[in-house]
Coordinates of C-alpha atoms in Angstrom, one line a residue:
X1 CA 65.3 -103.6 -25.0
X2 CA 65.5 -102.4 -28.5
X3 CA 62.3 -102.2 -30.6
X4 CA 63.2 -101.5 -34.2
X5 CA 59.7 -100.1 -34.9
X6 CA 60.5 -97.1 -32.5
X7 CA 63.6 -95.3 -33.7
X8 CA 63.7 -93.3 -30.4
X9 CA 64.0 -96.3 -28.1
X10 CA 67.3 -96.7 -26.6
X11 CA 69.2 -99.9 -26.3
X12 CA 69.5 -100.4 -22.6
X13 CA 71.9 -102.5 -20.4
X14 CA 70.5 -105.5 -18.5
X15 CA 69.8 -104.5 -14.9
X16 CA 72.5 -105.8 -12.5
X17 CA 71.2 -108.4 -9.9
X18 CA 69.9 -106.9 -6.7
X19 CA 69.1 -103.3 -8.2
X20 CA 65.8 -101.7 -9.2
X21 CA 64.9 -102.2 -12.8
X22 CA 67.0 -99.8 -15.0
X23 CA 68.9 -98.2 -12.1
X24 CA 72.0 -98.7 -9.9
X25 CA 71.9 -97.7 -6.2
X26 CA 74.2 -95.3 -4.3
X27 CA 75.2 -91.6 -4.1
X28 CA 78.6 -90.7 -5.6
X29 CA 79.4 -94.3 -6.3
X30 CA 81.8 -95.5 -9.0
X31 CA 79.5 -97.4 -11.3
X32 CA 80.2 -99.5 -14.3
X33 CA 77.5 -100.6 -16.8
X34 CA 77.4 -101.7 -20.4
X35 CA 74.5 -102.1 -22.9
X36 CA 76.4 -104.6 -25.0
X37 CA 78.6 -107.3 -23.6
X38 CA 82.2 -106.6 -23.5
X39 CA 81.8 -102.9 -24.5
X40 CA 83.4 -101.8 -21.2
X41 CA 87.2 -102.1 -21.0
X42 CA 88.5 -103.9 -17.9
X43 CA 91.7 -102.9 -16.1
X44 CA 92.3 -99.7 -18.0
X45 CA 90.4 -96.7 -19.3
X46 CA 91.8 -96.0 -22.8
X47 CA 92.8 -99.1 -24.8
X48 CA 94.5 -98.8 -28.1
X49 CA 91.3 -100.0 -29.7
X50 CA 87.9 -100.3 -27.9
X51 CA 85.5 -103.1 -28.6
X52 CA 82.8 -102.6 -31.2
X53 CA 84.8 -99.8 -32.8
X54 CA 83.8 -97.4 -29.9
X55 CA 85.6 -94.2 -29.0
X56 CA 86.9 -93.8 -25.4
X57 CA 86.1 -90.3 -23.9
X58 CA 86.2 -88.8 -20.4
X59 CA 83.5 -86.5 -19.0
X60 CA 85.0 -84.4 -16.1
X61 CA 82.8 -82.8 -13.6
X62 CA 85.5 -81.3 -11.4
X63 CA 89.1 -80.1 -12.1
X64 CA 91.6 -83.0 -12.6
X65 CA 93.3 -82.1 -9.4
X66 CA 90.2 -82.0 -7.2
X67 CA 90.6 -83.9 -3.9
X68 CA 88.0 -86.4 -5.1
X69 CA 87.7 -86.0 -8.8
X70 CA 84.4 -86.7 -10.4
X71 CA 84.6 -88.1 -13.8
X72 CA 83.0 -90.7 -16.0
X73 CA 84.6 -92.7 -18.8
X74 CA 82.3 -93.1 -21.8
X75 CA 82.6 -95.5 -24.7
X76 CA 80.5 -94.2 -27.5
X77 CA 79.7 -94.6 -31.1
X78 CA 81.2 -91.2 -32.0
X79 CA 83.4 -88.9 -29.9
X80 CA 81.3 -85.8 -28.7
X81 CA 83.2 -83.5 -31.0
X82 CA 81.0 -85.1 -33.7
X83 CA 78.0 -83.8 -31.7
X84 CA 79.3 -80.2 -32.0
X85 CA 79.4 -78.1 -35.1
X86 CA 79.1 -74.4 -35.9
X87 CA 76.9 -72.6 -33.3
X88 CA 74.1 -70.1 -33.8
X89 CA 73.0 -67.9 -31.0
X90 CA 69.2 -68.4 -30.1
X91 CA 66.9 -66.7 -27.6
X92 CA 64.9 -68.5 -24.9
X93 CA 63.4 -65.3 -23.4
X94 CA 62.0 -66.8 -20.2
X95 CA 65.2 -68.6 -19.1
X96 CA 67.3 -66.0 -17.3
X97 CA 70.7 -66.3 -15.6
X98 CA 72.4 -64.3 -12.8
X99 CA 73.4 -61.5 -12.6
X100 CA 69.9 -60.4 -13.6
X101 CA 68.4 -57.4 -12.0
X102 CA 65.3 -55.8 -13.4
X103 CA 65.1 -52.1 -12.7
X104 CA 61.3 -51.8 -12.2
X105 CA 60.9 -55.1 -10.4
X106 CA 61.5 -55.0 -6.5
X107 CA 63.1 -58.0 -5.1
X108 CA 63.0 -56.6 -1.5
X109 CA 59.8 -58.1 0.1
X110 CA 57.9 -61.1 1.1
X111 CA 56.4 -62.8 -2.0
X112 CA 54.1 -65.7 -2.8
X113 CA 52.7 -67.0 -6.0
X114 CA 49.9 -69.2 -7.1
X115 CA 50.8 -72.1 -9.3
X116 CA 51.9 -70.9 -12.8
X117 CA 48.9 -72.0 -15.0
X118 CA 49.1 -74.1 -18.1
X119 CA 48.0 -72.6 -21.4
X120 CA 47.2 -73.9 -24.8
X121 CA 50.7 -73.2 -26.0
X122 CA 52.8 -76.2 -26.9
X123 CA 55.9 -76.2 -24.7
X124 CA 59.0 -78.4 -24.5
X125 CA 61.6 -78.6 -21.7
X126 CA 63.4 -75.6 -23.2
X127 CA 60.5 -73.4 -24.3
X128 CA 58.5 -74.0 -21.1
X129 CA 61.2 -73.0 -18.7
X130 CA 60.2 -70.0 -16.6
X131 CA 62.8 -68.3 -14.4
X132 CA 61.5 -66.9 -11.1
X133 CA 64.7 -65.8 -9.3
X134 CA 68.4 -65.6 -9.9
X135 CA 71.3 -65.3 -7.4
X136 CA 75.0 -64.8 -7.6
X137 CA 76.9 -65.0 -11.0
X138 CA 76.8 -67.7 -13.6
X139 CA 80.2 -66.4 -15.1
X140 CA 82.0 -67.1 -11.8
X141 CA 80.1 -70.2 -11.0
X142 CA 78.4 -69.2 -7.8
X143 CA 74.8 -68.9 -6.9
X144 CA 71.7 -70.4 -8.5
X145 CA 68.5 -69.7 -10.3
X146 CA 65.0 -71.0 -9.5
X147 CA 62.5 -71.9 -12.4
X148 CA 59.1 -73.3 -13.0
X149 CA 58.8 -75.7 -15.9
X150 CA 55.6 -76.2 -18.0
X151 CA 55.9 -79.1 -20.4
X152 CA 53.3 -80.4 -22.9
X153 CA 55.5 -81.7 -25.7
X154 CA 58.5 -84.1 -26.0
X155 CA 61.7 -83.0 -27.5
X156 CA 62.0 -84.8 -30.8
X157 CA 65.5 -85.0 -32.5
X158 CA 66.3 -82.1 -30.1
X159 CA 68.9 -82.3 -27.3
X160 CA 70.2 -80.0 -24.6
X161 CA 73.0 -79.6 -22.1
X162 CA 74.0 -76.9 -19.7
X163 CA 77.7 -75.9 -19.5
X164 CA 76.6 -73.4 -16.7
X165 CA 75.0 -75.7 -14.1
X166 CA 73.6 -78.9 -12.8
X167 CA 69.8 -79.0 -12.5
X168 CA 67.9 -80.3 -9.6
X169 CA 64.4 -81.1 -10.9
X170 CA 61.3 -81.4 -8.5
X171 CA 58.2 -82.5 -10.3
X172 CA 54.8 -81.3 -9.0
X173 CA 52.5 -82.8 -11.6
X174 CA 52.9 -85.0 -14.7
X175 CA 55.6 -87.5 -15.6
X176 CA 58.8 -86.9 -17.5
X177 CA 61.5 -89.0 -19.1
X178 CA 65.1 -87.8 -19.2
X179 CA 66.9 -89.7 -22.0
X180 CA 70.5 -88.9 -21.2
X181 CA 73.9 -89.9 -22.6
X182 CA 74.4 -92.3 -19.6
X183 CA 70.8 -93.8 -19.5
X184 CA 67.2 -93.1 -18.8
X185 CA 65.6 -91.6 -15.8
X186 CA 61.7 -91.6 -15.5
X187 CA 60.5 -88.9 -13.0
X188 CA 57.2 -88.3 -11.3
X189 CA 56.0 -86.2 -8.4
X190 CA 57.5 -87.0 -4.9
X191 CA 60.8 -87.8 -6.7
X192 CA 63.7 -85.5 -7.7
X193 CA 66.6 -85.9 -10.2
X194 CA 69.9 -84.2 -10.6
X195 CA 71.1 -83.7 -14.2
X196 CA 74.9 -83.0 -14.1
X197 CA 76.6 -80.1 -15.8
X198 CA 77.7 -81.0 -19.4
X199 CA 75.5 -84.1 -19.8
X200 CA 73.6 -84.2 -23.0
X201 CA 69.9 -85.2 -22.8
X202 CA 66.3 -84.8 -24.2
X203 CA 63.1 -84.6 -22.2
X204 CA 60.0 -86.6 -23.2
X205 CA 56.6 -86.3 -21.6
X206 CA 55.1 -89.6 -20.3
X207 CA 52.0 -88.0 -18.7
X208 CA 51.0 -84.4 -19.0
X209 CA 50.7 -81.6 -18.9
X210 CA 53.8 -81.5 -16.6
X211 CA 54.7 -78.8 -14.1
X212 CA 57.4 -78.6 -11.5
X213 CA 60.4 -76.7 -10.0
X214 CA 64.0 -76.5 -11.0
X215 CA 67.1 -75.3 -9.0
X216 CA 69.8 -74.4 -11.3
X217 CA 73.1 -74.8 -9.4
X218 CA 76.0 -72.7 -10.8
X219 CA 78.3 -73.7 -8.0
X220 CA 79.9 -76.8 -6.6
X221 CA 77.9 -80.0 -7.0
X222 CA 75.1 -81.1 -4.7
X223 CA 76.3 -83.7 -2.1
X224 CA 74.8 -85.3 1.0
X225 CA 75.2 -83.0 4.1
X226 CA 77.4 -84.2 6.9
X227 CA 75.3 -85.8 9.5
X228 CA 77.6 -85.0 12.5
X229 CA 76.2 -86.1 15.8
X230 CA 73.2 -87.6 14.0
X231 CA 75.5 -90.5 13.0
X232 CA 75.4 -92.9 10.2
X233 CA 71.7 -93.2 9.5
X234 CA 68.5 -91.2 8.8
X235 CA 68.0 -88.1 6.6
X236 CA 68.7 -89.0 2.9
X237 CA 70.4 -92.4 2.8
X238 CA 72.9 -93.1 -0.1
X239 CA 71.3 -96.3 -1.1
X240 CA 68.1 -94.6 -2.1
X241 CA 69.7 -92.6 -4.8
X242 CA 69.5 -94.3 -8.3
X243 CA 71.6 -93.8 -11.4
X244 CA 70.6 -95.3 -14.6
X245 CA 72.1 -98.2 -16.4
X246 CA 73.8 -97.6 -19.8
X247 CA 71.5 -97.0 -22.8
X248 CA 72.3 -95.8 -26.3
X249 CA 70.8 -94.8 -29.7
X250 CA 72.5 -95.6 -33.0
X251 CA 70.2 -93.4 -35.1
X252 CA 70.9 -91.3 -38.2
X253 CA 68.5 -88.3 -38.2
X254 CA 68.9 -84.6 -38.5
X255 CA 69.2 -83.3 -34.9
X256 CA 69.6 -80.1 -33.0
X257 CA 71.8 -79.7 -29.9
X258 CA 71.1 -76.6 -27.7
X259 CA 73.8 -75.5 -25.3
X260 CA 73.5 -73.1 -22.3
X261 CA 76.8 -71.4 -21.8
X262 CA 77.5 -68.3 -19.6
X263 CA 73.8 -67.6 -19.6
X264 CA 73.5 -67.5 -23.4
X265 CA 71.8 -70.2 -25.6
X266 CA 73.3 -71.6 -28.8
X267 CA 72.3 -74.3 -31.3
X268 CA 74.2 -76.7 -33.4
X269 CA 73.0 -79.0 -36.2
X270 CA 74.2 -82.6 -36.5
X271 CA 73.1 -85.6 -38.4
X272 CA 72.6 -88.2 -35.7
X273 CA 71.6 -88.7 -32.2
X274 CA 74.2 -87.8 -29.6
X275 CA 72.9 -90.3 -27.0
X276 CA 75.4 -93.0 -28.3
X277 CA 77.3 -94.0 -25.1
X278 CA 77.2 -97.9 -25.1
X279 CA 79.1 -98.3 -21.9
X280 CA 80.5 -96.2 -19.0
X281 CA 82.1 -96.2 -15.7
X282 CA 82.7 -93.5 -13.2
X283 CA 81.1 -91.3 -10.4
X284 CA 79.7 -88.4 -12.5
X285 CA 76.2 -89.4 -13.5
X286 CA 72.6 -88.4 -13.4
X287 CA 70.6 -89.6 -10.3
X288 CA 67.1 -89.8 -9.1
X289 CA 65.7 -90.0 -5.5
X290 CA 62.4 -90.8 -4.1
X291 CA 61.5 -88.1 -1.5
X292 CA 59.3 -90.6 0.4
X293 CA 62.5 -92.5 1.5
X294 CA 63.7 -89.3 3.3
X295 CA 63.9 -90.2 7.0
X296 CA 63.3 -87.0 9.0
X297 CA 65.0 -86.3 12.3
X298 CA 63.6 -83.8 14.9
X299 CA 63.2 -82.8 18.4
X300 CA 61.6 -85.4 20.7
X301 CA 61.2 -83.4 23.9
X302 CA 61.1 -79.5 23.4
X303 CA 61.7 -76.8 20.8
X304 CA 61.4 -76.7 17.0
X305 CA 64.8 -77.4 15.4
X306 CA 66.4 -75.3 12.7
X307 CA 65.2 -76.3 9.3
X308 CA 68.6 -77.4 8.4
X309 CA 67.9 -80.6 10.2
X310 CA 65.7 -81.5 7.1
X311 CA 68.5 -80.9 4.5
X312 CA 68.4 -83.5 1.7
X313 CA 71.3 -82.2 -0.4
X314 CA 73.7 -79.3 -0.1
X315 CA 76.0 -77.6 -2.5
X316 CA 79.0 -76.1 -0.6
X317 CA 80.4 -72.6 -0.9
X318 CA 83.8 -71.3 -0.1
X319 CA 82.5 -70.6 3.5
X320 CA 82.4 -73.6 5.7
X321 CA 78.9 -74.1 7.1
X322 CA 77.3 -71.7 4.7
X323 CA 75.9 -73.4 1.6
X324 CA 75.7 -72.0 -2.0
X325 CA 72.4 -74.0 -1.9
X326 CA 70.7 -76.1 0.5
X327 CA 67.7 -78.4 -0.7
X328 CA 65.5 -78.9 2.4
X329 CA 62.3 -81.1 2.5
X330 CA 59.4 -80.7 4.8
X331 CA 57.5 -84.0 4.6
X332 CA 55.1 -85.9 6.8
X333 CA 56.3 -86.4 10.3
X334 CA 55.3 -86.7 13.9
X335 CA 55.3 -83.6 16.2
X336 CA 55.9 -84.6 19.8
X337 CA 57.6 -81.7 21.5
X338 CA 56.3 -80.7 24.9
X339 CA 55.5 -77.1 26.0
X340 CA 56.6 -75.9 22.6
X341 CA 55.4 -73.7 19.7
X342 CA 55.7 -76.4 17.1
X343 CA 55.5 -74.6 13.7
X344 CA 58.6 -72.7 12.4
X345 CA 59.2 -69.7 14.6
X346 CA 59.4 -66.1 13.5
X347 CA 62.9 -65.2 12.2
X348 CA 65.2 -63.3 9.9
X349 CA 67.9 -65.2 8.1
X350 CA 71.1 -64.5 6.4
X351 CA 70.1 -67.1 3.8
X352 CA 67.4 -66.4 1.1
X353 CA 64.6 -68.9 1.2
X354 CA 62.6 -69.9 -1.8
X355 CA 59.9 -72.5 -1.0
X356 CA 57.6 -74.6 -3.2
X357 CA 54.6 -76.8 -2.3
X358 CA 54.6 -80.3 -4.0
X359 CA 51.3 -81.3 -2.3
X360 CA 49.2 -80.8 0.8
X361 CA 49.3 -78.0 3.4
X362 CA 52.3 -76.4 5.0
X363 CA 51.9 -76.1 8.8
X364 CA 53.1 -72.5 9.1
X365 CA 50.8 -71.2 6.2
X366 CA 47.5 -73.2 6.3
X367 CA 45.9 -70.9 3.7
X368 CA 47.2 -69.5 0.4
X369 CA 50.3 -71.7 0.0
X370 CA 48.8 -74.2 -2.4
X371 CA 50.4 -77.1 -4.4
X372 CA 52.4 -75.9 -7.3
X373 CA 52.8 -72.4 -5.5
X374 CA 56.0 -70.7 -4.5
X375 CA 57.1 -68.2 -1.9
X376 CA 60.2 -66.1 -1.4
X377 CA 61.6 -64.7 1.8
X378 CA 64.9 -62.9 0.9
X379 CA 67.8 -62.4 3.1
X380 CA 67.2 -60.6 6.5
X381 CA 63.5 -60.2 5.7
X382 CA 61.3 -61.3 8.7
X383 CA 58.7 -64.1 8.2
X384 CA 57.0 -66.8 10.0
X385 CA 53.5 -68.2 10.8
X386 CA 50.4 -66.2 9.9
X387 CA 47.8 -65.5 12.6
X388 CA 45.8 -68.7 12.1
X389 CA 48.8 -70.9 12.5
X390 CA 50.0 -68.9 15.5
X391 CA 46.8 -69.1 17.3
X392 CA 46.3 -72.8 16.6
X393 CA 49.8 -73.7 17.7
X394 CA 49.7 -71.6 20.8
X395 CA 46.6 -73.1 22.1
X396 CA 46.8 -76.7 20.8
X397 CA 46.6 -79.8 23.0
X398 CA 50.2 -80.9 22.8
X399 CA 49.8 -84.6 22.4
X400 CA 51.6 -86.5 19.7
X401 CA 50.4 -85.1 16.4
X402 CA 51.0 -86.5 12.9
X403 CA 51.7 -83.8 10.4
X404 CA 50.2 -85.7 7.4
X405 CA 49.6 -85.3 3.7
X406 CA 52.2 -82.6 3.2
X407 CA 55.4 -82.2 1.2
X408 CA 57.0 -78.8 0.7
X409 CA 60.7 -78.0 0.0
X410 CA 63.1 -75.0 0.2
X411 CA 65.9 -73.9 -2.1
X412 CA 68.0 -71.9 0.4
X413 CA 71.1 -69.8 -0.8
X414 CA 73.6 -67.6 0.8
X415 CA 72.9 -65.0 -1.9
X416 CA 69.9 -62.6 -2.3
X417 CA 67.5 -63.8 -5.0
X418 CA 66.4 -61.3 -7.5
X419 CA 63.1 -61.6 -9.2
X420 CA 62.8 -61.8 -12.9
X421 CA 60.3 -59.8 -14.9
X422 CA 58.2 -62.9 -15.4
X423 CA 58.1 -63.5 -11.5
X424 CA 57.3 -59.7 -10.9
X425 CA 54.8 -59.0 -13.7
X426 CA 53.5 -62.2 -15.4
X427 CA 53.5 -65.0 -12.8
X428 CA 50.3 -65.1 -10.5
X429 CA 51.7 -63.3 -7.6
X430 CA 49.5 -62.9 -4.4
X431 CA 49.5 -59.2 -3.9
X432 CA 47.9 -59.6 -0.5
X433 CA 50.5 -62.1 0.9
X434 CA 52.3 -59.5 3.0
X435 CA 48.9 -58.9 4.7
X436 CA 48.8 -62.4 6.2
X437 CA 50.6 -60.9 9.2
X438 CA 48.4 -57.8 9.5
X439 CA 46.1 -59.4 12.0
X440 CA 48.7 -60.5 14.5
X441 CA 47.8 -58.8 17.8
X442 CA 49.8 -57.2 20.5
X443 CA 49.5 -59.6 23.4
X444 CA 52.0 -58.0 25.7
X445 CA 51.0 -57.9 29.4
X446 CA 53.5 -56.6 31.9
X447 CA 52.0 -58.7 34.7
X448 CA 54.8 -60.9 36.3
X449 CA 54.3 -64.5 35.4
X450 CA 51.6 -63.8 32.8
X451 CA 51.7 -66.0 29.6

């Protein structure tokens, strides 16, 4: 609905019957949506003249020759070349890209951080981004970066897009609105959103201050993992992902577009809003997902399964079965395994594991890993339960047990994650984290049959 008294309100399409208000269900679907009747051409993509004097333009998220091309046709008030002018290099000092190795910061180790605190500083989505780790190489489109965002202010006549990456956004507190070229996504804790590479948007704060986590994916797009023997259902179901209906602004106002390209930031000045797509169809679009709809699958007789069983999304690499990034969710679930040490076991992993706590208590670390906090266990570094978790799990009465009021996640990548200077020197690192295993005792007894 367009309210003329608010120049920043987008004209939005009517919601199709049977969908959630403002959103269309499905993951990777071919959608079609229009904010004005008849704005979307039928039976063809590029008519000689589009209705309403619109321009037809394609946004491609994959190469044209990809096995399943991802692209969206946009019908807009101006072609996007009008949203691009001369560029000026700018600096966002806390947003880093790989390769990024700081000489006097050691990435080898097990690390954990308290939540990055809010301050009195006014911060937008761009100025409030704080990079914690980087991995791979943004120039060759492999790897990732992990960030914390702190947002207190809306972007006003200010827009952004990343040519480097898609962004997986995981709120921890506060509510944000992503006003994108293809529609509006409102986001709150226990939800996630994916903002595709190349899509222009601005971020407004609906309830703040806002804090959360971002996985910046340089590589192939996130997709749903193959379920294999699990079958057709459970884990993340496609119908629970929601893409926005078309919404547009027809607004003349001096505006700034910031672009992230090969790890550098540039700005260009234009005289209007770039969010001017009146209709679109395709399968390359932003999406949100409610983590509370994730249906976990686990062992129902014995043993703790690999954490990969909790994968929500995966971004493939060139090595089959080895992801560029896995996004893994540890949410409420029943534990019913018999004669089993139920928390995650001690292990070393070829993958590098960065975890974040959305709310509650993680079962392998009952102390110290607090909501808003993060931990990093880099490739081939041992980790596992602390003494408290080990003793409790080793001596528990193994009846059915509901692991409740908990939601943590993991950004897991095949590449080592390098700490930024902010992560190593400014963020509230827990210097005593490594000591959580110090009190583990030698229990070895060579007596046959002794447990």
